[in-house]
Amino acid sequence: MRKAVRHPAGKRPRLAVVVPVYGNEGSLPELYRRITAAVVGCGVELVLQFVNDRSPDGSQAVLERLAASDARVRVLLLSRNHGSFTAIAAGLAQVADCDAAVILSADLQDPPEMLPEMLASWRSGKKVVLCARRRREDPGVSKFLAQAFHTLYRKLVMPEMPPGGFDFCLIDRCVVRVILQSSEKKTSLIGLIVWAGFDRAILEYDRAERVHGHSMWTFGKKLSYAFHSVVAFSSFPLRIFVLLGLLMSILSAIGIAYVVVASLLGFISTPGWPSVIVLELVIVSVLFLGFGIVGGYLWNNLEQTRKRPLFIVDKSIGRKPSSSSHSCTRRRRPGCS
């Protein structure tokens, strides 16, 4: 059983709540009230890190008023719109000295009231606490497509992913360091968190209907996110081409044998037709195999260039971890056992 997180006597752990902001002017005051109310009595030092991803509305003015009235509030304004993944990464970089970080959307669809339960799981020794959606109040088509994507993603890419996916989570500072070490731009944050491993707890909740504003996630953005979520963690699309190439090669060999035998037995009387068919079958099979082989080389190159750690050490007893690994015990800090 994993040892619970302990802190020096009299010292409260620092909890950061990272909130990316884009088009959330209407929900920010209520979000602030609910977050600050949720952590009362939890025995933590709160750092509320908002990241304005160059929101076109009046979000910045609201955030500045909150920061002026509460020293726990920090505001980071990006130079331009980078997207939610980059905004969250920028926020995590600002709070890397905290003991744990919560990633929370600003649209109030994810309940801040779950923070005490998430903290309890973290204090019990879980370094990743995922809040999985049990039910979501989204439009019918959007809900169906999301469920279909998460089902396929679990089966083909990442079986460890919660069935309904997640956006709301708590991660230990060890996991924060792993994410910040990643130099990838086109990837999935939730994929990185699950890929990193560590002991996880999964809490379920019902996702609320959006009340303030409207979602900025267009169908094109969702499609792009789904594509990058797959190719960042799975070579499955490339394997399809390899399998198709092998299948086409087998079918081509059968087809060539049939054409040759049929020509010799006189069943094919059209001049030149057998040679054309044989040539086409050979070209198609070679093309599919070639795509698969080239794709394999590209995948290997991608694995090298994105420079993820070869392995991540959770704990080391009796000997120093290899310098080529990422270790959570490299620098001993409160909240990192």
Coordinates of C-alpha atoms in Angstrom, one line a residue, residues 94-255:
Q94 CA 4.1 29.1 -13.1
V95 CA 3.1 26.8 -10.2
A96 CA 5.7 24.1 -10.5
D97 CA 6.8 24.8 -7.0
C98 CA 3.4 23.8 -5.6
D99 CA 2.9 20.3 -4.1
A100 CA 0.0 19.5 -6.4
A101 CA -1.9 21.1 -9.2
V102 CA -5.6 20.9 -10.3
I103 CA -6.5 21.5 -13.9
L104 CA -10.0 22.9 -14.1
S105 CA -12.0 24.4 -17.0
A106 CA -13.5 27.9 -16.5
D107 CA -17.0 27.1 -17.9
L108 CA -18.4 25.7 -14.6
Q109 CA -19.3 22.3 -16.2
D110 CA -16.8 20.6 -13.9
P111 CA -17.6 21.1 -10.2
P112 CA -15.0 22.7 -8.0
E113 CA -16.8 21.2 -5.0
M114 CA -14.9 17.9 -5.8
L115 CA -11.6 19.5 -4.7
P116 CA -11.8 18.1 -1.1
E117 CA -12.4 14.6 -2.3
M118 CA -9.5 15.0 -4.8
L119 CA -7.2 16.2 -2.1
A120 CA -8.2 13.3 0.1
S121 CA -7.2 10.9 -2.7
W122 CA -3.9 12.7 -3.2
R123 CA -3.1 12.7 0.5
S124 CA -3.7 9.0 0.6
G125 CA -0.7 8.6 -1.8
K126 CA -2.3 8.9 -5.3
K127 CA -0.2 11.1 -7.5
V128 CA -2.9 11.4 -10.2
V129 CA -6.6 11.9 -9.4
L130 CA -8.8 11.8 -12.5
C131 CA -12.4 13.0 -12.5
A132 CA -14.2 10.9 -15.0
R133 CA -17.5 12.0 -16.5
R134 CA -20.3 9.6 -15.6
R135 CA -22.8 11.6 -17.5
R136 CA -22.6 14.8 -19.6
E137 CA -25.2 17.3 -20.5
D138 CA -24.1 18.1 -24.0
P139 CA -26.1 18.3 -27.3
G140 CA -27.1 14.9 -28.7
V141 CA -24.7 14.8 -31.7
S142 CA -21.8 16.1 -29.7
K143 CA -22.5 13.6 -26.9
F144 CA -22.7 10.7 -29.3
L145 CA -19.5 11.7 -31.1
A146 CA -17.6 12.1 -27.8
Q147 CA -18.7 8.7 -26.6
A148 CA -17.8 7.1 -29.9
F149 CA -14.3 8.7 -29.8
H150 CA -13.6 7.7 -26.2
T151 CA -14.7 4.1 -26.8
L152 CA -12.4 3.8 -29.8
Y153 CA -9.6 5.6 -28.1
R154 CA -9.7 3.2 -25.2
K155 CA -9.7 0.1 -27.4
L156 CA -7.2 1.2 -30.0
V157 CA -4.9 3.7 -28.3
M158 CA -4.9 3.9 -24.5
P159 CA -6.9 1.3 -22.5
E160 CA -6.1 3.1 -19.3
M161 CA -8.2 6.1 -20.3
P162 CA -11.4 6.4 -18.3
P163 CA -14.5 5.4 -20.4
G164 CA -15.8 9.0 -20.7
G165 CA -12.5 10.7 -20.8
F166 CA -11.6 13.5 -18.5
D167 CA -10.5 17.2 -18.4
F168 CA -10.7 17.8 -14.6
C169 CA -7.9 16.3 -12.6
L170 CA -5.3 16.7 -9.8
I171 CA -1.7 15.8 -10.4
D172 CA 1.3 15.7 -8.1
R173 CA 4.3 17.9 -8.7
C174 CA 6.1 14.8 -10.1
V175 CA 3.6 14.6 -12.9
V176 CA 3.8 18.3 -13.5
R177 CA 7.5 18.0 -14.1
V178 CA 6.9 15.2 -16.6
I179 CA 4.5 17.4 -18.5
L180 CA 6.7 20.4 -18.5
Q181 CA 9.6 18.3 -19.8
S182 CA 7.6 17.4 -22.8
S183 CA 8.6 19.5 -25.9
E184 CA 5.6 18.4 -27.9
K185 CA 3.2 20.9 -29.4
K186 CA 0.7 18.7 -31.2
T187 CA -0.3 16.3 -28.4
S188 CA -3.0 15.6 -25.8
L189 CA -2.6 16.8 -22.3
I190 CA -4.9 14.1 -20.9
G191 CA -2.9 11.5 -22.9
L192 CA 0.3 12.7 -21.4
I193 CA -1.1 12.5 -17.9
V194 CA -2.3 8.9 -18.4
W195 CA 0.9 7.9 -20.3
A196 CA 3.1 9.1 -17.4
G197 CA 1.7 6.4 -15.2
F198 CA 1.8 6.6 -11.4
D199 CA -0.8 5.4 -8.9
R200 CA -4.2 6.8 -10.0
A201 CA -7.6 7.4 -8.4
I202 CA -10.7 7.8 -10.5
L203 CA -13.6 9.8 -9.2
E204 CA -16.8 10.0 -11.1
Y205 CA -19.2 12.9 -11.5
D206 CA -22.0 14.2 -13.7
R207 CA -20.9 17.0 -16.0
A208 CA -23.2 20.0 -15.8
E209 CA -24.8 21.8 -18.7
R210 CA -23.0 24.9 -19.8
V211 CA -24.8 28.1 -18.6
H212 CA -22.4 30.9 -19.4
G213 CA -21.3 31.7 -22.9
H214 CA -20.8 29.0 -25.6
S215 CA -18.1 26.4 -26.4
M216 CA -15.3 27.6 -28.5
W217 CA -14.6 24.1 -29.6
T218 CA -15.7 24.0 -33.2
F219 CA -16.1 20.7 -35.0
G220 CA -12.8 21.3 -36.9
K221 CA -11.0 21.9 -33.6
K222 CA -12.4 18.7 -32.1
L223 CA -11.5 16.7 -35.2
S224 CA -7.9 18.1 -35.1
Y225 CA -7.7 17.3 -31.4
A226 CA -8.9 13.8 -32.0
F227 CA -6.4 13.3 -34.7
H228 CA -3.4 14.5 -32.7
S229 CA -4.6 12.5 -29.6
V230 CA -4.3 9.4 -31.7
V231 CA -1.1 9.9 -33.6
A232 CA 0.7 11.2 -30.5
F233 CA 0.3 7.9 -28.6
S234 CA -0.4 5.2 -31.2
S235 CA 1.1 3.8 -34.4
F236 CA -2.3 2.1 -35.1
P237 CA -3.0 4.1 -38.3
L238 CA 0.4 3.1 -39.7
R239 CA -0.1 -0.5 -38.8
I240 CA -3.3 -0.4 -40.8
F241 CA -1.3 0.4 -43.9
V242 CA 1.2 -2.3 -43.2
L243 CA -1.6 -4.9 -42.8
L244 CA -3.3 -3.6 -46.0
G245 CA 0.0 -3.9 -47.8
L246 CA 0.4 -7.5 -46.7
L247 CA -3.2 -8.3 -47.6
M248 CA -2.8 -6.7 -51.0
S249 CA 0.4 -8.7 -51.5
I250 CA -1.3 -12.0 -50.8
L251 CA -4.3 -11.1 -53.0
S252 CA -1.9 -9.9 -55.7
A253 CA 0.1 -13.2 -55.6
I254 CA -3.2 -15.2 -55.9
G255 CA -4.4 -12.9 -58.7

